[in-house]
Amino acid sequence: MNISIIGTGYVGLVTGTCLAELGNHVCCLDIDQEKIAGLNRGLIPFHEPGLSQLVERNRLAGRLFFTTDIKTSVDHGDIQFIAVGTPSAENGSADMQYVLAAARSIGRYMIRHKIIIDKSTVPVGTAEKVRSIIQSELSQRDLQIPFSVVSNPEFLKEGAAIEDFMHPDRIVIGCDDTEAGKHARSTLRQLYAPFNRNHERTFWTDVRSAEFIKYASNAMLATRISFMNELANLAERIGVDIEAVRHGIGSDPRIGKSFLYAGCGYGGSCFPKDIQALRHASHESGQELLVLAAVEAANRIQKRVIGEKVVSRFGDDLSGCHFAVWGLAFKPNTDDMREAPSRVLLLELIERGATVAVYDPVAMKEAHRVITEDCAEIPGAINRIRFATDPVDVLKDADALIVVTEWKVFLSPDFDQLKREMKTPIIFDGRNLYDPTLLIKAGFEYYGIGRTAVNKIPSTAQNHISRARITNQHSYQSIN
Ligand SMILES: NC(=O)c1ccc[n+]([C@@H]2O[C@H](COP(=O)([O-])OP(=O)(O)OC[C@H]3O[C@@H](n4cnc5c(N)ncnc54)[C@H](O)[C@@H]3O)[C@@H](O)[C@H]2O)c1
């Protein structure tokens, strides 16, 4: 089939490339000229394992091409995917300007039947808006061309995007019941047939429900994370190990084991903005989503938890302290720094006068860009951050190591080496990667998330604590 993708970001590029890999002819459009010029030279604009080879193979085979020319793109595809961004507007709603601009372009240039697929995460009712914009553009040109608008939200995860796209656990498609809708349904059945060979994965529903399913999925996942984080914070106060709790409750098949890890908060390009957008849409319709208000509030608090532990340990004034940070991206296997918890932590450390060395296996370039922006208002801040070259180099003379992102390379470090490189053997583990009992036995001071039951501060630590001029007595007690 001939397919066009409007918006060549994470979702658009992965969707286009995977569909080309299955034998379709795909045109990827973007308004970002630099991005398209790079892709035409084989440069992938973000880190996604395995994507580069797949793009190259399909580009060279002539099944995948990139353009900034909207007319070429609209002409090419019988199916037009809209995969542009839907960031948060100032009031928290989804900013629909890019989706609506894409719809306008389609309406302005189409001269034959098209199936338009909303793949972006969009509020309920967007397909109707897209349909009416296209219709109005056609009317202005005195044309009557049949078309249909379908909702097909995307569930891929950055870092595992190709695997997720090629082996989806479900394909949600919302189609209406009109003649055009029925035609779209049979075309999409064909398009997605390769994914359904082993068993049927497609879930057919109406357009509005499909639009809602995506928000509901992200809201459920974020809720699980915030719920576990709140329990973890309580666990610390009352002498319970959250890891034991995770295993204990996850074994119940009604609960399941996924997405129960306590940590230093969720970030990324989806959860924060989608929760906000869903809350905003709900508010507009006259209903408050109370659970999601709490999920957001809990996450805001959680992103500060590691910073608070550091302050409790070293004092309010961190000048003279030097910290090593492992992991900057909002999660492993991506260089995406959007809403990453590391950004909140770094600002806190820098504002309190610390110096920091940071390392991430792939996000260093993007991290440098966003951290420079984040710290722009703090005089001399960027000079107090060293962007290290490897996970050992970053440790030199550190008063403590802070683990923020659970990259595989951080899972089994050589703890003896850590001790040799660092000034003091203290670890703040924002992802509960390590066994506190083993680390304490090995001479480390260890602070996890919700792990107090096995994390008694060794007596030697008391010396550091008094030297560190602890002024926040209450929060110090809260981590003991
Ligand atoms: N990133 C994810 O993991 C993920 C997963 C599932 C769903 N989604 C959703 O998919 C959508 C896209 O997300 P993303 O992460 O790929 O965004 P992105 O920011 O990586 O990419 C969006 C691209 O669209 C381009 N664009 C904007 N307006 C355009 C226009 N009029 N014509 C052509 N190109 C245009 C931008 O230049 C950009 O390259 C969002 O709604 C997002 O919520 C994202």
XYZ file of C-alpha atoms and ligand atoms in Angstrom:
524
model
C 0.000 0.000 0.000
C 1.022 3.628 -0.412
C 1.164 5.291 2.976
C 2.054 8.791 4.137
C 2.999 9.765 7.658
C 2.601 13.371 8.733
C 5.078 14.049 11.559
C 8.371 12.144 11.573
C 9.060 12.024 15.323
C 9.268 8.930 17.557
C 5.868 7.607 16.569
C 5.851 8.727 12.935
C 9.328 7.460 12.094
C 8.844 4.116 13.830
C 5.386 3.614 12.283
C 6.583 4.549 8.791
C 9.722 2.445 8.994
C 7.973 -0.660 10.340
C 5.221 -0.425 7.719
C 7.894 -0.072 5.010
C 9.657 -3.137 6.419
C 6.444 -5.076 5.770
C 6.538 -4.127 2.077
C 4.495 -0.922 1.990
C 5.693 2.227 0.242
C 5.954 4.958 2.830
C 6.465 8.702 2.607
C 7.425 10.421 5.886
C 6.731 14.150 6.023
C 7.965 16.687 8.545
C 8.070 20.480 8.761
C 11.512 20.277 10.362
C 13.830 20.670 7.380
C 16.959 19.796 9.319
C 15.408 16.544 10.533
C 14.360 15.528 7.015
C 17.737 16.512 5.526
C 19.405 14.343 8.192
C 17.101 11.387 7.547
C 17.857 11.636 3.837
C 21.527 11.220 4.787
C 20.734 8.293 7.084
C 20.859 10.279 10.360
C 18.259 9.264 12.950
C 17.144 12.281 15.019
C 16.828 10.394 18.333
C 18.091 7.229 19.971
C 15.948 4.147 19.415
C 17.576 0.693 19.439
C 17.540 -0.998 16.017
C 15.829 1.861 14.203
C 18.813 3.132 12.286
C 19.436 -0.160 10.451
C 15.746 -0.564 9.642
C 15.463 2.961 8.240
C 18.570 2.484 6.128
C 17.460 -0.877 4.738
C 14.047 0.412 3.682
C 15.366 3.722 2.399
C 17.880 1.948 0.177
C 15.190 -0.504 -0.993
C 13.094 2.470 -2.152
C 10.195 1.690 0.184
C 10.783 4.644 2.532
C 11.419 8.260 1.661
C 11.419 11.558 3.530
C 10.152 14.938 2.454
C 9.124 18.373 3.671
C 6.821 18.825 0.685
C 3.229 18.457 1.857
C 1.817 18.098 -1.673
C 4.144 15.171 -2.420
C 3.125 13.542 0.835
C -0.639 14.018 0.383
C -0.409 12.751 -3.220
C 1.556 9.675 -2.225
C -0.544 7.972 0.449
C -3.970 6.391 0.075
C -3.634 6.225 3.851
C -2.521 9.379 5.662
C -1.328 8.869 9.231
C -1.300 11.959 11.459
C 1.540 11.423 13.971
C 2.435 14.975 14.988
C 3.014 16.075 18.579
C 0.198 16.970 20.991
C 2.133 18.782 23.741
C 0.549 20.464 26.749
C -0.902 23.902 26.174
C -0.490 26.426 28.982
C -3.817 25.482 30.573
C -2.920 21.768 30.567
C -5.109 20.837 27.598
C -3.614 19.015 24.612
C -2.308 21.604 22.164
C -4.066 20.576 18.958
C -2.506 23.106 16.604
C -0.225 20.554 14.910
C -2.967 17.964 14.393
C -5.344 20.560 12.986
C -2.612 21.984 10.724
C -1.969 18.470 9.404
C -5.702 18.048 8.698
C -5.774 21.391 6.884
C -2.857 20.340 4.677
C -4.578 17.104 3.744
C -7.823 18.921 2.871
C -5.941 21.542 0.884
C -4.054 19.111 -1.352
C -6.089 15.901 -1.661
C -7.523 15.176 -5.072
C -8.713 11.590 -4.552
C -10.124 9.365 -1.816
C -8.072 9.156 1.398
C -8.215 7.346 4.700
C -6.954 9.640 7.446
C -5.713 7.962 10.607
C -5.177 9.848 13.862
C -2.200 8.138 15.470
C -1.310 11.055 17.709
C -2.753 10.916 21.218
C -5.754 13.230 20.922
C -8.756 14.199 23.045
C -12.135 12.629 22.384
C -13.842 14.448 19.514
C -10.649 15.188 17.559
C -11.567 12.943 14.611
C -14.739 14.996 14.181
C -12.677 18.211 14.154
C -10.226 16.722 11.644
C -13.140 15.637 9.446
C -14.744 19.064 9.540
C -11.468 20.872 8.702
C -10.836 18.609 5.713
C -14.445 19.007 4.595
C -14.219 22.776 4.813
C -10.947 22.823 2.767
C -12.587 20.637 0.103
C -15.657 22.880 0.027
C -13.447 25.918 -0.527
C -12.109 24.168 -3.622
C -15.604 23.094 -4.690
C -14.626 19.447 -4.470
C -16.605 16.476 -3.245
C -14.116 13.747 -2.474
C -15.049 10.899 -0.136
C -12.720 10.307 2.821
C -12.855 8.776 6.269
C -11.174 9.635 9.569
C -10.157 6.765 11.805
C -8.624 6.684 15.289
C -5.693 4.296 15.745
C -3.776 5.332 18.882
C -0.210 4.161 19.355
C 0.999 2.193 22.388
C 4.704 1.765 21.604
C 7.264 2.465 24.312
C 10.378 4.499 23.589
C 13.385 2.235 23.946
C 11.408 -0.813 22.740
C 9.498 0.916 19.961
C 10.261 -1.467 17.101
C 9.508 -4.583 19.118
C 6.292 -2.983 20.373
C 5.198 -1.897 16.913
C 6.035 -5.204 15.251
C 4.537 -7.324 18.052
C 1.741 -5.235 19.514
C -0.363 -6.635 22.332
C -3.331 -4.869 20.774
C -4.149 -2.696 17.786
C -7.009 -0.379 18.670
C -8.974 0.986 15.736
C -11.982 3.251 15.982
C -14.074 3.469 12.812
C -17.542 4.872 12.268
C -20.370 2.876 10.734
C -20.772 4.818 7.477
C -19.963 3.421 4.009
C -16.634 5.300 4.095
C -16.001 3.860 7.558
C -16.653 0.329 6.320
C -14.219 0.839 3.450
C -11.610 2.137 5.877
C -12.182 -0.890 8.061
C -11.514 -3.360 5.279
C -8.383 -1.442 4.146
C -6.998 -1.339 7.684
C -7.767 -5.017 8.150
C -5.454 -5.610 5.180
C -2.808 -3.140 6.372
C -2.585 -4.751 9.798
C -3.025 -8.380 8.603
C 0.731 -9.154 9.026
C 0.448 -8.359 12.753
C -2.508 -10.688 13.201
C -1.097 -13.857 11.645
C -0.560 -15.653 14.928
C -3.775 -14.437 16.511
C -6.170 -11.543 16.103
C -4.846 -8.506 17.914
C -7.124 -5.855 16.480
C -9.764 -4.406 18.719
C -12.440 -2.591 16.712
C -14.503 0.095 18.336
C -16.082 3.468 17.630
C -13.869 6.490 17.037
C -14.492 8.306 20.336
C -13.869 5.217 22.456
C -10.606 4.536 20.600
C -9.458 8.093 21.311
C -10.274 7.622 24.988
C -8.585 4.217 25.334
C -5.146 5.773 24.838
C -5.625 8.335 27.616
C -7.164 5.729 29.893
C -4.157 3.397 29.354
C -1.595 6.055 30.225
C -3.678 7.226 33.173
C -3.848 3.670 34.554
C -0.069 3.179 34.219
C 0.741 6.514 35.845
C -1.688 5.681 38.646
C 0.105 2.421 39.405
C 3.437 4.252 39.578
C 2.209 7.041 41.850
C 0.362 4.554 44.047
C 3.513 2.485 44.587
C 5.576 5.612 45.183
C 3.204 6.805 47.877
C 3.256 3.384 49.508
C 7.067 3.423 49.328
C 7.240 6.741 51.151
C 4.946 5.384 53.826
C 6.939 2.139 53.962
C 10.032 4.101 54.959
C 8.247 5.738 57.856
C 6.781 2.561 59.288
C 9.634 0.112 58.723
C 8.368 -1.823 55.700
C 10.375 -2.875 52.621
C 8.509 -1.790 49.460
C 10.307 -4.455 47.382
C 8.762 -7.172 49.527
C 5.410 -5.449 49.129
C 5.851 -5.298 45.346
C 6.457 -9.044 45.139
C 3.682 -9.747 47.596
C 0.979 -7.842 45.767
C 2.249 -8.441 42.216
C 1.769 -12.180 42.583
C -1.972 -11.630 42.684
C -3.066 -12.133 39.045
C -5.747 -9.484 39.500
C -2.936 -6.978 40.173
C -0.068 -8.349 38.064
C 3.664 -7.651 38.348
C 4.127 -4.858 35.807
C 4.479 -1.196 36.627
C 4.772 -1.687 40.365
C 8.302 -0.370 40.823
C 8.746 2.435 43.317
C 11.191 5.098 42.154
C 11.886 8.797 41.805
C 8.820 9.609 39.697
C 7.616 9.256 36.135
C 8.545 11.606 33.302
C 8.751 11.463 29.530
C 6.795 12.856 26.650
C 3.523 11.039 27.358
C 2.376 10.411 30.940
C 2.742 13.972 32.294
C 1.057 15.670 29.342
C -1.613 13.002 28.837
C -2.675 13.023 32.488
C -2.928 16.806 32.338
C -4.889 16.710 29.085
C -7.313 14.105 30.396
C -7.875 16.078 33.588
C -8.441 19.227 31.572
C -10.927 17.554 29.216
C -12.749 16.063 32.172
C -12.913 19.435 33.938
C -14.333 21.005 30.762
C -17.056 18.392 30.691
C -18.002 19.184 34.284
C -16.363 16.262 36.077
C -13.161 16.310 38.140
C -10.934 13.226 37.938
C -9.968 13.126 41.596
C -7.729 10.069 41.358
C -5.668 11.629 38.575
C -5.301 14.888 40.501
C -3.679 12.839 43.257
C -1.537 10.887 40.763
C -0.086 14.143 39.428
C 0.445 15.646 42.870
C 2.137 12.476 44.122
C 4.454 12.470 41.110
C 5.449 16.087 41.651
C 6.423 15.194 45.209
C 8.191 12.004 44.116
C 10.469 13.792 41.691
C 11.867 15.684 44.705
C 12.289 12.669 46.955
C 15.938 11.975 46.112
C 16.852 15.646 46.485
C 15.198 15.618 49.915
C 17.138 12.535 50.943
C 20.379 14.206 49.868
C 19.500 17.324 51.864
C 18.560 15.211 54.871
C 21.937 13.527 54.677
C 24.208 16.458 53.774
C 22.298 19.527 54.969
C 20.397 22.399 53.342
C 23.550 24.083 52.114
C 25.304 21.763 49.677
C 28.186 24.063 48.791
C 31.384 22.064 49.031
C 29.547 18.831 48.259
C 30.108 16.986 45.000
C 27.711 14.384 43.601
C 27.902 11.837 40.792
C 24.688 11.120 38.871
C 24.067 7.931 36.892
C 21.277 8.250 34.325
C 19.667 11.387 32.927
C 17.092 10.209 30.354
C 13.565 9.783 31.706
C 13.948 6.028 31.279
C 16.532 3.599 29.845
C 17.142 3.033 26.112
C 16.139 6.513 25.073
C 17.763 9.939 24.957
C 14.439 11.608 25.709
C 14.861 14.158 28.500
C 11.286 15.488 28.460
C 10.038 15.837 32.065
C 12.919 13.612 33.255
C 13.219 13.363 37.077
C 16.985 13.989 36.716
C 16.211 17.595 35.750
C 14.379 18.275 39.010
C 17.189 16.701 41.019
C 19.960 18.601 39.233
C 18.238 21.948 39.725
C 17.841 21.224 43.437
C 21.508 20.238 43.870
C 22.788 23.189 41.871
C 20.495 25.710 43.559
C 21.822 24.505 46.907
C 25.414 25.122 45.825
C 26.656 21.593 45.002
C 28.883 20.585 42.130
C 27.754 17.615 40.060
C 29.204 15.174 37.545
C 26.636 13.438 35.343
C 26.662 10.464 33.006
C 24.068 8.794 30.770
C 24.871 6.073 28.210
C 23.074 7.848 25.323
C 21.413 11.080 26.450
C 24.524 13.241 27.003
C 23.983 15.531 24.011
C 20.281 16.072 24.686
C 20.969 16.364 28.429
C 23.558 19.070 27.818
C 21.007 21.021 25.780
C 18.118 20.823 28.263
C 20.185 21.186 31.438
C 21.865 24.300 30.027
C 18.378 25.721 29.442
C 17.113 24.639 32.876
C 20.048 26.292 34.648
C 20.102 29.461 32.559
C 18.702 31.572 35.422
C 21.239 30.379 38.023
C 24.511 32.333 37.695
C 27.509 30.087 37.001
C 25.374 26.945 37.304
C 26.512 25.240 34.148
C 30.146 25.543 35.293
C 29.269 23.442 38.310
C 28.087 20.531 36.150
C 30.626 18.215 34.568
C 29.373 16.048 31.696
C 31.431 12.899 32.204
C 32.586 10.488 29.531
C 31.870 7.146 31.184
C 30.241 5.604 34.272
C 33.546 5.381 36.160
C 34.926 8.791 35.238
C 31.792 10.381 36.699
C 32.477 8.926 40.161
C 35.743 10.710 40.839
C 35.790 12.328 44.306
C 32.022 12.129 44.700
C 30.540 12.530 48.162
C 27.724 10.301 46.946
C 26.458 8.522 43.837
C 22.837 9.154 42.848
C 21.188 6.641 40.481
C 18.290 8.197 38.589
C 17.729 6.023 35.478
C 17.828 2.223 35.515
C 20.135 1.628 32.529
C 21.374 -1.984 32.310
C 24.986 -0.845 32.576
C 24.278 0.368 36.125
C 22.749 -2.905 37.315
C 25.894 -4.782 38.372
C 28.703 -2.297 38.972
C 32.026 -3.186 40.538
C 31.305 -1.843 44.024
C 34.975 -2.055 45.068
C 35.843 0.222 42.180
C 33.048 2.579 43.186
C 34.529 2.825 46.648
C 37.989 3.491 45.262
C 36.788 6.284 42.958
C 34.372 8.014 45.315
C 35.305 10.222 48.241
C 32.667 8.591 50.455
C 30.788 5.342 49.726
C 27.218 6.641 49.773
C 24.546 5.642 47.238
C 21.143 7.189 46.720
C 19.345 4.603 44.607
C 16.371 6.274 42.912
C 15.343 3.031 41.173
C 15.953 0.421 43.867
C 18.539 -1.353 41.707
C 20.697 -2.690 44.502
C 20.344 -5.000 47.455
C 20.664 -2.729 50.499
C 21.823 -5.542 52.771
C 24.719 -6.417 50.460
C 25.717 -2.799 49.994
C 25.644 -2.021 53.683
C 27.744 -5.144 54.299
C 30.177 -3.888 51.648
C 30.593 -0.659 53.593
C 28.208 1.593 51.707
C 25.646 3.904 53.119
C 22.546 3.166 51.094
C 19.329 5.101 50.553
C 16.690 3.535 48.330
C 13.027 4.349 47.831
C 10.864 2.704 50.476
C 13.609 0.367 51.653
C 14.019 1.416 55.254
C 13.324 -2.026 56.668
C 16.757 -3.166 55.517
C 18.449 0.204 55.408
C 19.662 1.201 58.842
C 22.198 4.002 58.679
C 25.535 2.567 59.896
C 27.067 4.278 62.914
C 29.923 5.710 60.797
C 27.325 7.657 58.858
C 26.386 9.571 61.982
C 29.762 11.348 61.740
C 29.030 12.476 58.193
C 25.628 13.614 59.284
C 26.852 15.855 62.061
C 29.559 17.264 59.793
C 26.964 17.959 57.145
C 25.193 20.572 59.257
C 21.797 18.983 59.075
C 19.175 21.591 59.663
C 16.123 19.765 58.370
C 15.679 17.498 61.355
C 12.182 16.390 60.478
C 12.950 15.120 57.014
C 16.138 13.471 58.262
C 14.101 11.418 60.673
C 11.712 10.532 57.909
C 14.363 8.569 56.038
C 15.457 6.566 59.043
N 6.800 9.178 22.042
C 6.089 8.147 22.443
O 6.584 7.239 23.112
C 4.627 8.043 22.086
C 3.966 6.810 22.249
C 2.626 6.733 21.908
C 1.954 7.856 21.446
N 2.613 9.033 21.320
C 1.869 10.191 20.797
O 2.192 10.324 19.412
C 2.225 11.714 19.045
C 3.584 12.052 18.476
O 4.537 11.903 19.510
P 6.106 11.875 19.219
O 6.766 11.515 20.489
O 6.352 11.083 17.988
O 6.333 13.430 18.919
P 7.656 14.108 18.349
O 7.691 15.452 18.961
O 8.810 13.198 18.491
O 7.352 14.235 16.785
C 6.362 15.045 16.229
C 6.857 15.494 14.864
O 5.784 16.138 14.156
C 6.354 17.183 13.377
N 5.269 18.096 12.950
C 4.579 18.991 13.678
N 3.649 19.593 12.926
C 3.748 19.063 11.685
C 3.044 19.269 10.469
N 2.029 20.136 10.361
N 3.420 18.556 9.370
C 4.428 17.672 9.455
N 5.126 17.431 10.586
C 4.791 18.116 11.694
C 7.381 17.790 14.307
O 8.331 18.559 13.607
C 7.985 16.525 14.932
O 9.096 16.056 14.185
C 1.870 12.476 20.309
O 0.498 12.731 20.317
C 2.236 11.513 21.411
O 1.490 11.741 22.583
C 3.930 9.151 21.609
